[in-house]
Amino acid sequence: MAATMNLSLTFVLLLSSGLVVVFGDGGDCGATCETIRCFQGGNITCTNRPGEVIQGCHCLCAPKNGRGCVLHLQSGSNQNCPKRSC
């Protein structure tokens, strides 16, 4: 009985966190790094922050003052992050 209750609670928590990711946090820029939950990890590097690696799997996790930021996913793909406006 307790195992079923824990499994149900886990399912509800996973479902609610998925809805937050889909619908965002209501701000102008959608989801933030705090609400994004990625199944595939990654990190971000920016040309104006040499040697600093920022954990995140979405360009929204790049610093606001970051320039030349690139998202590096564990799959090996890279994506240039546009300049953030928020």
PDB file of C-alpha atoms in Angstrom:
ATOM      1  CA  MET A   1       0.000   0.000   0.000  1.00  0.00           C
ATOM      2  CA  ALA A   2       2.760   2.458   0.935  1.00  0.00           C
ATOM      3  CA  ALA A   3       4.698   1.619  -2.234  1.00  0.00           C
ATOM      4  CA  THR A   4       1.607   2.346  -4.355  1.00  0.00           C
ATOM      5  CA  MET A   5       1.098   5.653  -2.548  1.00  0.00           C
ATOM      6  CA  ASN A   6       4.740   6.666  -3.131  1.00  0.00           C
ATOM      7  CA  LEU A   7       4.510   5.683  -6.798  1.00  0.00           C
ATOM      8  CA  SER A   8       1.311   7.719  -7.214  1.00  0.00           C
ATOM      9  CA  LEU A   9       2.875  10.756  -5.532  1.00  0.00           C
ATOM     10  CA  THR A  10       5.956  10.462  -7.754  1.00  0.00           C
ATOM     11  CA  PHE A  11       3.762  10.308 -10.864  1.00  0.00           C
ATOM     12  CA  VAL A  12       1.799  13.401  -9.808  1.00  0.00           C
ATOM     13  CA  LEU A  13       5.013  15.356  -9.130  1.00  0.00           C
ATOM     14  CA  LEU A  14       6.512  14.371 -12.484  1.00  0.00           C
ATOM     15  CA  LEU A  15       3.303  15.292 -14.293  1.00  0.00           C
ATOM     16  CA  SER A  16       3.094  18.699 -12.600  1.00  0.00           C
ATOM     17  CA  SER A  17       6.737  19.538 -13.328  1.00  0.00           C
ATOM     18  CA  GLY A  18       6.151  18.571 -16.964  1.00  0.00           C
ATOM     19  CA  LEU A  19       3.217  20.973 -17.151  1.00  0.00           C
ATOM     20  CA  VAL A  20       5.373  23.790 -15.788  1.00  0.00           C
ATOM     21  CA  VAL A  21       7.913  23.151 -18.559  1.00  0.00           C
ATOM     22  CA  VAL A  22       5.227  23.082 -21.251  1.00  0.00           C
ATOM     23  CA  PHE A  23       3.374  26.184 -20.112  1.00  0.00           C
ATOM     24  CA  GLY A  24       6.346  28.132 -18.727  1.00  0.00           C
ATOM     25  CA  ASP A  25       6.321  30.292 -15.649  1.00  0.00           C
ATOM     26  CA  GLY A  26       4.143  33.056 -17.103  1.00  0.00           C
ATOM     27  CA  GLY A  27       7.001  35.498 -17.705  1.00  0.00           C
ATOM     28  CA  ASP A  28       7.882  37.168 -20.977  1.00  0.00           C
ATOM     29  CA  CYS A  29      10.632  34.661 -21.724  1.00  0.00           C
ATOM     30  CA  GLY A  30       8.748  31.482 -20.900  1.00  0.00           C
ATOM     31  CA  ALA A  31      10.408  28.875 -18.732  1.00  0.00           C
ATOM     32  CA  THR A  32      13.501  29.732 -16.722  1.00  0.00           C
ATOM     33  CA  CYS A  33      16.421  27.538 -15.738  1.00  0.00           C
ATOM     34  CA  GLU A  34      14.672  26.866 -12.446  1.00  0.00           C
ATOM     35  CA  THR A  35      11.613  25.391 -14.186  1.00  0.00           C
ATOM     36  CA  ILE A  36      13.354  23.593 -17.059  1.00  0.00           C
ATOM     37  CA  ARG A  37      13.950  19.934 -16.302  1.00  0.00           C
ATOM     38  CA  CYS A  38      16.010  18.264 -19.023  1.00  0.00           C
ATOM     39  CA  PHE A  39      16.300  14.574 -19.711  1.00  0.00           C
ATOM     40  CA  GLN A  40      19.430  15.266 -21.776  1.00  0.00           C
ATOM     41  CA  GLY A  41      22.115  17.221 -19.965  1.00  0.00           C
ATOM     42  CA  GLY A  42      24.250  19.936 -21.444  1.00  0.00           C
ATOM     43  CA  ASN A  43      26.277  23.025 -20.739  1.00  0.00           C
ATOM     44  CA  ILE A  44      26.813  26.513 -22.128  1.00  0.00           C
ATOM     45  CA  THR A  45      29.984  28.433 -22.847  1.00  0.00           C
ATOM     46  CA  CYS A  46      30.222  32.148 -23.695  1.00  0.00           C
ATOM     47  CA  THR A  47      33.092  33.945 -25.415  1.00  0.00           C
ATOM     48  CA  ASN A  48      33.107  36.761 -22.843  1.00  0.00           C
ATOM     49  CA  ARG A  49      33.427  34.264 -19.974  1.00  0.00           C
ATOM     50  CA  PRO A  50      36.493  32.175 -20.887  1.00  0.00           C
ATOM     51  CA  GLY A  51      36.900  28.991 -18.873  1.00  0.00           C
ATOM     52  CA  GLU A  52      33.419  29.249 -17.315  1.00  0.00           C
ATOM     53  CA  VAL A  53      31.013  26.394 -18.053  1.00  0.00           C
ATOM     54  CA  ILE A  54      27.357  27.039 -17.208  1.00  0.00           C
ATOM     55  CA  GLN A  55      25.151  24.033 -16.513  1.00  0.00           C
ATOM     56  CA  GLY A  56      21.939  24.022 -18.518  1.00  0.00           C
ATOM     57  CA  CYS A  57      20.221  22.450 -21.464  1.00  0.00           C
ATOM     58  CA  HIS A  58      18.452  25.507 -22.868  1.00  0.00           C
ATOM     59  CA  CYS A  59      19.752  28.878 -24.067  1.00  0.00           C
ATOM     60  CA  LEU A  60      17.583  30.557 -21.423  1.00  0.00           C
ATOM     61  CA  CYS A  61      20.170  29.286 -18.931  1.00  0.00           C
ATOM     62  CA  ALA A  62      22.879  31.465 -20.511  1.00  0.00           C
ATOM     63  CA  PRO A  63      23.792  34.584 -18.519  1.00  0.00           C
ATOM     64  CA  LYS A  64      21.941  37.759 -19.501  1.00  0.00           C
ATOM     65  CA  ASN A  65      25.220  39.529 -20.258  1.00  0.00           C
ATOM     66  CA  GLY A  66      26.667  36.523 -22.097  1.00  0.00           C
ATOM     67  CA  ARG A  67      28.037  37.074 -25.603  1.00  0.00           C
ATOM     68  CA  GLY A  68      28.772  34.391 -28.163  1.00  0.00           C
ATOM     69  CA  CYS A  69      27.082  31.718 -26.039  1.00  0.00           C
ATOM     70  CA  VAL A  70      26.856  28.173 -27.361  1.00  0.00           C
ATOM     71  CA  LEU A  71      24.732  25.334 -25.989  1.00  0.00           C
ATOM     72  CA  HIS A  72      26.629  22.001 -26.009  1.00  0.00           C
ATOM     73  CA  LEU A  73      24.350  18.967 -25.573  1.00  0.00           C
ATOM     74  CA  GLN A  74      25.574  15.537 -24.474  1.00  0.00           C
ATOM     75  CA  SER A  75      24.419  14.186 -27.840  1.00  0.00           C
ATOM     76  CA  GLY A  76      27.300  16.138 -29.395  1.00  0.00           C
ATOM     77  CA  SER A  77      25.140  18.790 -31.052  1.00  0.00           C
ATOM     78  CA  ASN A  78      25.788  22.496 -30.571  1.00  0.00           C
ATOM     79  CA  GLN A  79      23.453  25.469 -30.894  1.00  0.00           C
ATOM     80  CA  ASN A  80      24.316  29.166 -30.931  1.00  0.00           C
ATOM     81  CA  CYS A  81      22.271  31.022 -28.344  1.00  0.00           C
ATOM     82  CA  PRO A  82      20.659  34.299 -29.444  1.00  0.00           C
ATOM     83  CA  LYS A  83      21.214  37.413 -27.325  1.00  0.00           C
ATOM     84  CA  ARG A  84      18.785  37.402 -24.422  1.00  0.00           C
ATOM     85  CA  SER A  85      16.312  40.223 -24.138  1.00  0.00           C
ATOM     86  CA  CYS A  86      15.094  39.349 -20.649  1.00  0.00           C
TER      87      CYS A  86
END
